[in-house]
Coordinates of C-alpha atoms in Angstrom, one line a residue:
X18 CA -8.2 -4.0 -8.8
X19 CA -10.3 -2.3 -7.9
X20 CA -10.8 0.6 -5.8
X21 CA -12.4 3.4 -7.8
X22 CA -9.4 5.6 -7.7
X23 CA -11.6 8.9 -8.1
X24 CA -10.8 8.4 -12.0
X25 CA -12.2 11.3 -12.9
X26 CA -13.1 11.3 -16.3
X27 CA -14.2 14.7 -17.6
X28 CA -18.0 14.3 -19.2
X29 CA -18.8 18.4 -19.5
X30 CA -22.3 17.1 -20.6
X31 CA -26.1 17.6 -19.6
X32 CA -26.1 18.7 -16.1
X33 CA -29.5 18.3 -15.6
X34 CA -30.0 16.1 -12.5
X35 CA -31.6 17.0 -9.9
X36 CA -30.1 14.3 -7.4
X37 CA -29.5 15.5 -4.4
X38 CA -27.5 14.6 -0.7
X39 CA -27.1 16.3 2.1
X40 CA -23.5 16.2 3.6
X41 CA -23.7 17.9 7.0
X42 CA -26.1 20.5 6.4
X43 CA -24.7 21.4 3.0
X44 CA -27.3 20.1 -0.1
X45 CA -25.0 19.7 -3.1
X46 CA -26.7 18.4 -6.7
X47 CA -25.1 15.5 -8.2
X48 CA -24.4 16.9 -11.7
X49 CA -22.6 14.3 -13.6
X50 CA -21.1 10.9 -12.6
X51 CA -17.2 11.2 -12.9
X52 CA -16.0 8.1 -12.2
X53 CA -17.1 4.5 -11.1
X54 CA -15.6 1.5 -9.5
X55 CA -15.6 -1.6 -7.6
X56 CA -16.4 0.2 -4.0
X57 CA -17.8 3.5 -4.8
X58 CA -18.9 6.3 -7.5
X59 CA -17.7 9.8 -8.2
X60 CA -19.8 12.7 -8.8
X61 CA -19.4 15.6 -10.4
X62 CA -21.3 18.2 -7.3
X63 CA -22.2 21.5 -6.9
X64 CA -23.1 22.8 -3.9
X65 CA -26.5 24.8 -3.5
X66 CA -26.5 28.0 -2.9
X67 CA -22.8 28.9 -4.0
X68 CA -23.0 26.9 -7.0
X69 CA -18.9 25.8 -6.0
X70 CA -18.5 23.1 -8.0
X71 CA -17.0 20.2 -6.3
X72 CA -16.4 15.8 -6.3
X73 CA -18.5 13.7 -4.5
X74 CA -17.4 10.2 -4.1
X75 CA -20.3 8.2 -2.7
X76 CA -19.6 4.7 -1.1
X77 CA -22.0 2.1 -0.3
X78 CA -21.8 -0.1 1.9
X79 CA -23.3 -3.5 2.4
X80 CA -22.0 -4.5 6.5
X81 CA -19.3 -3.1 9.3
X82 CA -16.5 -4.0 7.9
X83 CA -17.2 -2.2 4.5
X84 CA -18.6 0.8 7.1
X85 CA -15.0 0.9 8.5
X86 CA -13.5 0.8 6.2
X87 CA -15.0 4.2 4.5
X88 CA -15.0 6.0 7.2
X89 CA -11.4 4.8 7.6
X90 CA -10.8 6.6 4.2
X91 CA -12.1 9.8 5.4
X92 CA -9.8 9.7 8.3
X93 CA -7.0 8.9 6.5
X94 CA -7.8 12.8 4.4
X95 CA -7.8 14.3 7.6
X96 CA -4.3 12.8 8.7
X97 CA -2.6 12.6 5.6
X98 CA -1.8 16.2 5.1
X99 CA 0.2 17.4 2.2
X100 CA -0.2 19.6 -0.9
X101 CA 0.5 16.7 -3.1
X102 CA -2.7 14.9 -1.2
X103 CA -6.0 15.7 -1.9
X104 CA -8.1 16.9 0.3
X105 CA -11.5 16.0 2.0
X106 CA -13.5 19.2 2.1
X107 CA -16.5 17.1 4.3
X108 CA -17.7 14.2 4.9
X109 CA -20.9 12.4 6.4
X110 CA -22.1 8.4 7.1
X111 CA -25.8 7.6 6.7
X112 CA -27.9 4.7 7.6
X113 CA -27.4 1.7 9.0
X114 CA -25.4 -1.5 7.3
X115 CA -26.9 -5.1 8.1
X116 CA -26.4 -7.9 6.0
X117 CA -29.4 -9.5 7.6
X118 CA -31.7 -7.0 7.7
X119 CA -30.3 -6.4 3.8
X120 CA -29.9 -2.8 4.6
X121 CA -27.0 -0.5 3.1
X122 CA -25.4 2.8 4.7
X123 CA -23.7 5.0 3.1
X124 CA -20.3 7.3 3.2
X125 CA -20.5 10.4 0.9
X126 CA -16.9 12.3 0.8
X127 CA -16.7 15.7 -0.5
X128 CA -13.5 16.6 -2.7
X129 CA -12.2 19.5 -4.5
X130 CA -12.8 19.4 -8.0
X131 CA -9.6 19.1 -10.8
X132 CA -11.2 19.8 -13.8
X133 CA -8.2 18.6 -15.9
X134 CA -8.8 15.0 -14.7
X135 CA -5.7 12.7 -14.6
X136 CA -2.7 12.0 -15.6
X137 CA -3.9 9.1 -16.9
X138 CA -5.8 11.0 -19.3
X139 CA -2.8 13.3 -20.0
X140 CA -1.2 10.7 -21.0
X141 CA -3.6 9.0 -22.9
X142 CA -3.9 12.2 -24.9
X143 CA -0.2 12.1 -25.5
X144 CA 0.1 8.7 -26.4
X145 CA -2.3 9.5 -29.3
X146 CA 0.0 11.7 -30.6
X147 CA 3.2 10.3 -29.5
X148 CA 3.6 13.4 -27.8
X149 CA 6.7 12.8 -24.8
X150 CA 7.0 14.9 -21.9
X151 CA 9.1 16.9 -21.4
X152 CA 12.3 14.7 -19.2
X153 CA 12.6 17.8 -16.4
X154 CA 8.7 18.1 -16.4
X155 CA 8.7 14.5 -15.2
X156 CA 11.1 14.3 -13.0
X157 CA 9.7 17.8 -11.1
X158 CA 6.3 15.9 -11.4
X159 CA 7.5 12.9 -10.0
X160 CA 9.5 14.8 -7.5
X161 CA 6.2 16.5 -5.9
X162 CA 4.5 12.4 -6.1
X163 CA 7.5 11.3 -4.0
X164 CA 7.1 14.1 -1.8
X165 CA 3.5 13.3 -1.1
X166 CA 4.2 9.5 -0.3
X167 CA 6.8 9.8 2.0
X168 CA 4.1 11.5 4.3
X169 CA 1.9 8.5 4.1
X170 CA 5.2 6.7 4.9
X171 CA 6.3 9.3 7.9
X172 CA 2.9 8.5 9.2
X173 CA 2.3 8.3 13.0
X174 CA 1.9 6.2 15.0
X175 CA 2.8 4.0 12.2
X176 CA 3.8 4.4 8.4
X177 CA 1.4 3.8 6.0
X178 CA 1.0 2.4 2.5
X179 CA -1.1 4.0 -0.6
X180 CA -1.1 0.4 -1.9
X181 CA -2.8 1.3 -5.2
X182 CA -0.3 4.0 -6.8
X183 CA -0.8 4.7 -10.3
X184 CA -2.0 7.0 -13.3
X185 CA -5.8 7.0 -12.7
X186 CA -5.1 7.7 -8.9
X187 CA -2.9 11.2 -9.8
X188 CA -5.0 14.4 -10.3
X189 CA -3.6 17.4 -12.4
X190 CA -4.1 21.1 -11.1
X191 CA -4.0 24.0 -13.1
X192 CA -0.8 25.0 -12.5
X193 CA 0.1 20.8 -13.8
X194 CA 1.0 19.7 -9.8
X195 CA 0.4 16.1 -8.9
X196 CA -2.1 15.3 -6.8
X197 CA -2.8 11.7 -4.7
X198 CA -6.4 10.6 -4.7
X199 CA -8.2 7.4 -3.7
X200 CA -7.0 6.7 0.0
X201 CA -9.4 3.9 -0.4
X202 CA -6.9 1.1 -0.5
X203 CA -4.4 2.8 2.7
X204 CA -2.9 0.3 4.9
X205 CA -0.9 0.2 7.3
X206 CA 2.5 -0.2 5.3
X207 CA 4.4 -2.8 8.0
X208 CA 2.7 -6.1 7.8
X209 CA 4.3 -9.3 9.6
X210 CA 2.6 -12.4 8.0
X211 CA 2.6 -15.2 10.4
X212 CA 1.0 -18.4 8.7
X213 CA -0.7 -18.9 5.8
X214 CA -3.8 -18.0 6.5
X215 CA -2.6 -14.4 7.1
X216 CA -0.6 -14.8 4.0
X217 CA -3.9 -15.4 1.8
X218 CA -5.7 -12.7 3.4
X219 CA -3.2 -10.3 2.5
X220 CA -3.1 -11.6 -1.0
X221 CA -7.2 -11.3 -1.2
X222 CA -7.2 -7.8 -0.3
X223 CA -4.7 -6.7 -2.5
X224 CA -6.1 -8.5 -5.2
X225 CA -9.0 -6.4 -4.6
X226 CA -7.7 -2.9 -4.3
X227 CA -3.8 -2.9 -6.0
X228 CA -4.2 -2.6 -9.3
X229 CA -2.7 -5.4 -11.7
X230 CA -0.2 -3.9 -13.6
X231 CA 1.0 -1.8 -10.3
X232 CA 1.1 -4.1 -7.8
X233 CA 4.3 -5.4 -6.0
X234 CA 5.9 -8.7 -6.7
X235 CA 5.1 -9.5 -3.1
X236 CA 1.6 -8.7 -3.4
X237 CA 0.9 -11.3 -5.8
X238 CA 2.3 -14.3 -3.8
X239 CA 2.3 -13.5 0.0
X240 CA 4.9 -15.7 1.3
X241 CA 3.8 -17.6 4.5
X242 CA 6.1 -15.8 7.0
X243 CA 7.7 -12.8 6.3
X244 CA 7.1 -9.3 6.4
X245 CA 5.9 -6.6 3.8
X246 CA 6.6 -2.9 4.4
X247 CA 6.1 1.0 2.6
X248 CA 8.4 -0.3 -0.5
X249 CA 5.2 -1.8 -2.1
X250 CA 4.9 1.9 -3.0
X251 CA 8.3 2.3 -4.5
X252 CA 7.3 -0.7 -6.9
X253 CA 4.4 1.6 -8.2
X254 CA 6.0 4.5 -8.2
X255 CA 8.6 3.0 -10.7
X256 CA 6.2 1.8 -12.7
X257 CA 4.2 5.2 -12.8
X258 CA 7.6 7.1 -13.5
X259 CA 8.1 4.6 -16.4
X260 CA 4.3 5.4 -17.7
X261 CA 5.1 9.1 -17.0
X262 CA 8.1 8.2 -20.0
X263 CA 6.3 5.9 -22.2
X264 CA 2.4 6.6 -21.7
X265 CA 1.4 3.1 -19.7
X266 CA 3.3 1.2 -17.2
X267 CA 6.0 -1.5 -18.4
X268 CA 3.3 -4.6 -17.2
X269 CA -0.2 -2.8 -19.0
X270 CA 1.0 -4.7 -22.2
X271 CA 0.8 -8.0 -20.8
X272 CA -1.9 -7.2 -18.8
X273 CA -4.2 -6.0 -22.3
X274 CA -3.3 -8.8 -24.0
X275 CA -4.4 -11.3 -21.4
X276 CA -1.2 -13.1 -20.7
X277 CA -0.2 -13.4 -16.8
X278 CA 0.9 -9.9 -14.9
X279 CA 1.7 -12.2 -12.1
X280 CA 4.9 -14.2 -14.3
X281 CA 5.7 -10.6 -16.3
X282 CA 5.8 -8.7 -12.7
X283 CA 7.5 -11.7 -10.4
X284 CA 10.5 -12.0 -13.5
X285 CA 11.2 -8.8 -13.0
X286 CA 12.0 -8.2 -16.1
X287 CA 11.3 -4.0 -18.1
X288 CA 11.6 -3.6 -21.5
X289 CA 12.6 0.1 -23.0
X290 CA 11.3 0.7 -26.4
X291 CA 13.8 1.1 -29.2
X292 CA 13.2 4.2 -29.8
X293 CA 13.3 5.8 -25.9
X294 CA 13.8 9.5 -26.0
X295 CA 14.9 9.2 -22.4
X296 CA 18.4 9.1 -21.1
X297 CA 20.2 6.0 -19.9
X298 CA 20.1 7.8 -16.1
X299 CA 16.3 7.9 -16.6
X300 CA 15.7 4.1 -17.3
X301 CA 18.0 3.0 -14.4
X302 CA 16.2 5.6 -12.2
X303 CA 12.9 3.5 -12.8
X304 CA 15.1 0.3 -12.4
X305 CA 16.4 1.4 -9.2
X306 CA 13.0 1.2 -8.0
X307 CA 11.7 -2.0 -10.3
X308 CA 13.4 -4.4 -8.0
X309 CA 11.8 -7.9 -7.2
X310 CA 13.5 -8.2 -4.2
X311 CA 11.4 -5.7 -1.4
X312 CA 14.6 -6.0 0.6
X313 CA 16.9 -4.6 -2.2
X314 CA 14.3 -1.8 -3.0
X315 CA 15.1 1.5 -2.1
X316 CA 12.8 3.5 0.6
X317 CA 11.4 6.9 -0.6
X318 CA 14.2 9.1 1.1
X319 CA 17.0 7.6 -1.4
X320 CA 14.1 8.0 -4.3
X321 CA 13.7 11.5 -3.9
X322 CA 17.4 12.1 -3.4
X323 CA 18.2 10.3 -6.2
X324 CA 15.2 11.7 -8.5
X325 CA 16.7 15.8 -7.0
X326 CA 20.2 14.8 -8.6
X327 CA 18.7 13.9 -11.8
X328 CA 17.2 17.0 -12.0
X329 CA 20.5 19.1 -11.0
X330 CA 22.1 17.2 -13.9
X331 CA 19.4 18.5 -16.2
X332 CA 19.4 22.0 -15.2
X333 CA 22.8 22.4 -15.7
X334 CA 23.1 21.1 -19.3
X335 CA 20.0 23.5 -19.8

């Protein structure tokens, strides 16, 4: 795993620091670190002056390739346009990366601010108190999630792929809308793997940014020559609708206790607890999406028309 997502956990502590940077002309304080992972750190920022609080994910980078890929990210805001997306508000590169001088640069982004964190932590506060949502709350959530990825997927001049799709990468507004964050692992979504070589590289990287128990089957063994596309999404988005039901996805288990995601996710085979709340449509909704096969998965277009029936059927026994 392990892009950072901007897992913003909420730490209302000391905000004391007087750490500064300068995106652009515009000097905002690093209050608070937010988040941290493998590629970058998130700040809690306010910006001088107006005092506007906002998120400052900071990514350093250690040669070219990690430069371009960065500044790729911020590009990626700018193109990927939705109201399920976030935003970038600014960004800036600094400095100068070479491996053999063992100098660093550095990509600051500057992002609104959700101060209700994730849904990860949502649903980590519900799972404490074995608190379900709500199954029309989901589904609208879910519904606004699909929405956003299909733009990644309508991308042009080619579709693209979020690749790292899950709980710790969706932001909660006020008014409880979904929000996409971490465009850090974006790829283009249409990949033809020619040899093995290709086939290993592609495995490499997503072992590096798609999170374990997220990741498509076909992301975990890269087969010599074939061809991956967008539907590595619609593998994640089932498993973040089943952890929207059930607080985690269906492969965390295994993935906590050690055991191999790689067997548990290329089987195939979910589990429903006992005692599931949810309907019998519900669990084959997130089947519909769980399947091994990338060829038999569904794109996002039959998703989201599938997920707006669910909810007709719900509204009208309301």
């Amino acid at each position: 795993m392990n892009s950072l997502g901007l897992s913003i956990i909420l730490k209302m502590g000391c905000l004391c620091s007087k750490e500064s940077v300068i995106v652009n002309s515009k000097k905002y304080y690093l209050r608070d670190q937010l988040g941290e992972g493998g590629f970058s750190t998130v700040y809690l920022g306010e910006e001088v002056g107006s005092k506007k609080k906002v998120a400052i994910k900071k990514i350093i980078c250690h040669g070219m390739e990690d430069e371009k890929i960065a500044l790729r990210e911020a590009e990626y805001h700018d193109v990927l346009q939705h109201k399920n997306i976030l935003r970038c508000i600014d960004s800036s590169l600094t400095g100068h990366a070479d491996p053999v001088l063992n100098s660093t640069s550095m990509v600051l982004l500057v992002l609104p601010y959700y101060p209700r964190g994730t849904l990860l932590h949502e649903l980590e506060r519900r799972s404490a108190s074995q608190s379900y949502m709500d199954p029309i709350d989901i589904l609208s959530m879910f519904l606004q999630i699909c929405e956003g990825i299909k733009v990644f997927h309508e991308a042009k001049p080619e579709p693209l792929a979020h690749r790292d799709l899950k709980t710790a990468n969706i932001l909660l507004a006020n008014n409880n809308s979904p929000i996409i964050m971490d465009l850090g692992s974006v790829a283009r979504a249409r990949v033809k793997i020619t040899g093995s070589s290709e086939a290993q590289k592609l495995q490499d990287v997503a072992a590096e940014r798609c999170s374990m128990p997220y990741r498509a089957p076909e992301l975990w063994n890269v087969e010599s020559y074939c061809v991956i596309d967008e539907r590595t999404d619609i593998w994640s988005l089932g498993c973040l609708l089943y952890a929207m039901c059930f607080f985690k996805s269906p492969f965390d288990a295994v993935y906590e206790r050690g055991d191999s995601v790689a067997l548990a996710v290329i089987s195939g085979t979910i589990n429903f607890p006992d005692n599931s709340p949810f309907s019998e449509d519900m669990h084959d909704l997130i089947l519909f999406m769980l399947r091994v096969n990338p060829m038999e998965r569904p794109y996002i277009y039959s998703v989201i028309e599938r997920v707006t029936d669910e909810i007709v059927k719900y509204e009208a026994k309301a």
